[in-house]
mmCIF file of C-alpha atoms in Angstrom:
data_model
loop_
_atom_site.group_PDB
_atom_site.id
_atom_site.type_symbol
_atom_site.label_atom_id
_atom_site.label_comp_id
_atom_site.label_asym_id
_atom_site.label_seq_id
_atom_site.Cartn_x
_atom_site.Cartn_y
_atom_site.Cartn_z
ATOM 1 C CA MET A 22 108.007 97.296 11.184
ATOM 2 C CA SER A 23 108.028 100.037 8.544
ATOM 3 C CA ASP A 24 110.831 102.598 8.277
ATOM 4 C CA HIS A 25 108.452 105.361 9.436
ATOM 5 C CA ALA A 26 107.438 103.367 12.532
ATOM 6 C CA THR A 27 111.093 102.534 13.247
ATOM 7 C CA ASP A 28 111.998 106.230 12.948
ATOM 8 C CA ALA A 29 109.186 107.196 15.349
ATOM 9 C CA ALA A 30 110.265 104.498 17.812
ATOM 10 C CA THR A 31 113.877 105.645 17.568
ATOM 11 C CA GLU A 32 112.940 109.303 18.107
ATOM 12 C CA ALA A 33 110.878 108.481 21.197
ATOM 13 C CA PHE A 34 113.593 106.236 22.625
ATOM 14 C CA VAL A 35 116.358 108.792 22.043
ATOM 15 C CA ALA A 36 114.208 111.567 23.531
ATOM 16 C CA HIS A 37 113.849 109.617 26.792
ATOM 17 C CA ARG A 38 117.179 107.754 26.811
ATOM 18 C CA ASN A 39 118.789 109.853 29.572
ATOM 19 C CA LEU A 40 115.788 109.336 31.850
ATOM 20 C CA LEU A 41 115.750 105.604 31.122
ATOM 21 C CA PHE A 42 119.479 105.288 31.763
ATOM 22 C CA THR A 43 119.123 107.154 35.066
ATOM 23 C CA VAL A 44 116.214 104.950 36.183
ATOM 24 C CA ALA A 45 118.199 101.804 35.377
ATOM 25 C CA TYR A 46 121.431 103.144 36.905
ATOM 26 C CA GLU A 47 119.732 104.251 40.131
ATOM 27 C CA MET A 48 118.158 100.829 40.493
ATOM 28 C CA LEU A 49 121.212 98.782 39.523
ATOM 29 C CA GLY A 50 124.223 100.866 40.579
ATOM 30 C CA SER A 51 126.202 99.915 37.486
ATOM 31 C CA ALA A 52 126.539 101.805 34.220
ATOM 32 C CA ALA A 53 127.227 98.555 32.346
ATOM 33 C CA ASP A 54 124.088 96.911 33.729
ATOM 34 C CA ALA A 55 122.079 100.062 32.992
ATOM 35 C CA GLU A 56 123.297 100.010 29.371
ATOM 36 C CA ASP A 57 122.348 96.327 29.098
ATOM 37 C CA VAL A 58 118.869 97.157 30.397
ATOM 38 C CA LEU A 59 118.576 99.953 27.816
ATOM 39 C CA GLN A 60 119.476 97.476 25.072
ATOM 40 C CA GLU A 61 116.779 95.088 26.321
ATOM 41 C CA THR A 62 114.333 97.999 26.576
ATOM 42 C CA TRP A 63 115.092 99.012 22.987
ATOM 43 C CA LEU A 64 114.537 95.468 21.708
ATOM 44 C CA ARG A 65 111.132 95.364 23.377
ATOM 45 C CA TRP A 66 110.263 98.940 22.363
ATOM 46 C CA VAL A 67 110.764 98.372 18.619
ATOM 47 C CA GLU A 68 108.248 95.505 18.764
ATOM 48 C CA VAL A 69 105.520 97.743 20.265
ATOM 49 C CA ASP A 70 102.691 99.104 18.123
ATOM 50 C CA LEU A 71 103.128 102.841 18.774
ATOM 51 C CA GLU A 72 99.522 103.509 17.727
ATOM 52 C CA GLN A 73 98.424 101.651 20.876
ATOM 53 C CA VAL A 74 100.696 103.636 23.265
ATOM 54 C CA ARG A 75 99.092 106.663 24.959
ATOM 55 C CA ASP A 76 102.164 107.880 26.876
ATOM 56 C CA GLN A 77 105.477 106.838 25.338
ATOM 57 C CA ARG A 78 107.555 108.119 28.279
ATOM 58 C CA ALA A 79 105.506 106.120 30.796
ATOM 59 C CA TYR A 80 105.620 103.033 28.604
ATOM 60 C CA LEU A 81 109.398 103.256 28.206
ATOM 61 C CA VAL A 82 109.857 103.792 31.970
ATOM 62 C CA ARG A 83 107.662 100.740 32.579
ATOM 63 C CA ILE A 84 109.758 98.564 30.252
ATOM 64 C CA THR A 85 112.996 99.868 31.803
ATOM 65 C CA THR A 86 111.732 99.312 35.350
ATOM 66 C CA ARG A 87 110.655 95.763 34.615
ATOM 67 C CA GLN A 88 113.936 94.983 32.888
ATOM 68 C CA SER A 89 115.840 96.492 35.850
ATOM 69 C CA LEU A 90 113.801 94.397 38.284
ATOM 70 C CA ASN A 91 114.613 91.281 36.268
ATOM 71 C CA ARG A 92 118.293 92.222 36.302
ATOM 72 C CA LEU A 93 118.179 92.896 40.076
ATOM 73 C CA ARG A 94 116.633 89.502 40.722
ATOM 74 C CA THR A 95 119.324 87.868 38.604
ATOM 75 C CA MET A 96 122.032 89.861 40.405
ATOM 76 C CA THR A 97 120.593 88.860 43.803
ATOM 77 C CA ARG A 98 120.848 85.193 42.874
ATOM 78 C CA ARG A 99 124.370 85.768 41.517
ATOM 79 C CA LYS A 100 125.476 87.758 44.589
ATOM 80 C CA GLU A 101 124.544 84.957 46.962
ATOM 81 C CA ALA A 102 127.660 83.167 45.724
ATOM 82 C CA TYR A 103 129.841 86.297 45.873
ATOM 83 C CA VAL A 104 131.807 86.609 49.126
ATOM 84 C CA GLY A 105 132.806 90.293 49.010
ATOM 85 C CA PRO A 106 130.635 93.331 49.700
ATOM 86 C CA TRP A 107 128.596 94.759 46.855
ATOM 87 C CA LEU A 108 129.554 98.312 45.978
ATOM 88 C CA PRO A 109 128.013 100.449 43.252
ATOM 89 C CA GLU A 110 130.100 101.457 40.305
ATOM 90 C CA PRO A 111 130.974 105.169 40.411
ATOM 91 C CA LEU A 112 129.583 107.157 37.522
ATOM 92 C CA LEU A 113 131.928 109.969 36.491
ATOM 93 C CA THR A 114 130.433 112.652 34.298
ATOM 94 C CA ALA A 115 133.059 115.429 34.099
ATOM 95 C CA PRO A 116 136.691 115.125 35.247
ATOM 96 C CA ASP A 117 137.145 118.887 35.734
ATOM 97 C CA VAL A 118 134.716 119.086 38.656
ATOM 98 C CA ALA A 119 136.651 116.790 40.983
ATOM 99 C CA GLN A 120 135.194 118.081 44.260
ATOM 100 C CA ASP A 121 131.620 117.896 43.033
ATOM 101 C CA VAL A 122 132.231 114.416 41.669
ATOM 102 C CA GLU A 123 133.807 113.299 44.944
ATOM 103 C CA LEU A 124 130.852 114.603 46.952
ATOM 104 C CA ALA A 125 128.292 113.177 44.537
ATOM 105 C CA GLU A 126 130.131 109.862 44.501
ATOM 106 C CA SER A 127 130.146 109.600 48.297
ATOM 107 C CA VAL A 128 126.445 110.492 48.503
ATOM 108 C CA SER A 129 125.657 108.102 45.665
ATOM 109 C CA MET A 130 127.700 105.365 47.340
ATOM 110 C CA ALA A 131 125.878 105.868 50.644
ATOM 111 C CA LEU A 132 122.480 105.827 48.933
ATOM 112 C CA MET A 133 123.354 102.710 46.933
ATOM 113 C CA LEU A 134 124.475 100.917 50.088
ATOM 114 C CA VAL A 135 121.167 101.811 51.739
ATOM 115 C CA LEU A 136 119.195 100.819 48.632
ATOM 116 C CA GLU A 137 121.002 97.488 48.657
ATOM 117 C CA THR A 138 119.084 96.608 51.829
ATOM 118 C CA LEU A 139 115.744 96.980 50.019
ATOM 119 C CA SER A 140 114.066 94.243 48.002
ATOM 120 C CA PRO A 141 114.120 94.734 44.217
ATOM 121 C CA THR A 142 110.487 95.905 44.174
ATOM 122 C CA GLU A 143 111.028 98.257 47.133
ATOM 123 C CA ARG A 144 114.089 99.677 45.392
ATOM 124 C CA ALA A 145 112.181 100.224 42.131
ATOM 125 C CA VAL A 146 109.283 101.929 43.914
ATOM 126 C CA PHE A 147 111.600 104.063 46.064
ATOM 127 C CA VAL A 148 113.725 105.224 43.114
ATOM 128 C CA LEU A 149 110.760 105.973 40.856
ATOM 129 C CA ARG A 150 108.831 107.824 43.575
ATOM 130 C CA GLU A 151 111.552 109.598 45.567
ATOM 131 C CA VAL A 152 114.096 110.299 42.824
ATOM 132 C CA PHE A 153 111.870 110.787 39.767
ATOM 133 C CA ASP A 154 108.571 111.766 41.461
ATOM 134 C CA VAL A 155 106.616 109.306 39.313
ATOM 135 C CA ASP A 156 102.983 109.027 40.419
ATOM 136 C CA TYR A 157 101.761 105.904 42.186
ATOM 137 C CA ASP A 158 99.508 104.762 39.332
ATOM 138 C CA GLU A 159 102.401 104.822 36.859
ATOM 139 C CA ILE A 160 104.669 102.969 39.303
ATOM 140 C CA ALA A 161 101.914 100.421 39.934
ATOM 141 C CA ALA A 162 101.751 99.683 36.217
ATOM 142 C CA ALA A 163 105.544 99.414 36.000
ATOM 143 C CA VAL A 164 105.904 96.926 38.874
ATOM 144 C CA ASP A 165 102.603 95.124 38.217
ATOM 145 C CA LYS A 166 101.048 95.942 41.601
ATOM 146 C CA SER A 167 97.983 97.914 42.698
ATOM 147 C CA PRO A 168 98.421 101.630 43.503
ATOM 148 C CA ALA A 169 97.511 100.911 47.150
ATOM 149 C CA ALA A 170 100.197 98.218 47.334
ATOM 150 C CA VAL A 171 102.710 100.602 45.764
ATOM 151 C CA ARG A 172 101.891 103.281 48.364
ATOM 152 C CA GLN A 173 102.496 100.710 51.114
ATOM 153 C CA ILE A 174 105.757 99.547 49.510
ATOM 154 C CA ALA A 175 106.901 103.186 49.160
ATOM 155 C CA HIS A 176 106.076 103.861 52.811
ATOM 156 C CA ARG A 177 107.938 100.742 53.929
ATOM 157 C CA ALA A 178 110.955 101.566 51.725
ATOM 158 C CA ARG A 179 111.104 105.149 53.075
ATOM 159 C CA ARG A 180 110.960 103.765 56.615
ATOM 160 C CA HIS A 181 113.822 101.350 55.866
ATOM 161 C CA VAL A 182 115.916 104.114 54.276
ATOM 162 C CA ASP A 183 115.206 106.530 57.151
ATOM 163 C CA ALA A 184 116.185 103.876 59.690
ATOM 164 C CA ARG A 185 119.610 103.546 58.043
ATOM 165 C CA ARG A 186 120.328 107.278 57.663
ATOM 166 C CA PRO A 187 123.135 108.570 59.870
#
């Protein structure tokens, strides 16, 4: 890859890094796992021919979603041997807003516990649709399903989440 292409890939990745991190973190519940997914996303992204990519943001979200799904599947297999409850890692952003962080952490914890009951694909669809308002066609491409199947998965995931809301 030429230096110019590497620079363009780097610019695009950096421009969307916060979004990609948030997608991975919301799906995985761990900042460390989200960072690992971003590393894997970067390694795949630098191999892509940018001339062939119509929408860099969508392409990067697709790579991140697929990498997160792979990580979730691996974690599910790993967790079967773990005897304790799974809890998401808190993500602290600013120590001087303790009350806001405490509230956000408790809401985030509750959401992550509910999301834990969803399958990896349901979780990916729910997070991309409900949190990031990604359209069904883009989600379908990211999870390798048809848009109709994604709509059904989203409906089922919303029903599962609603059933567990206090």
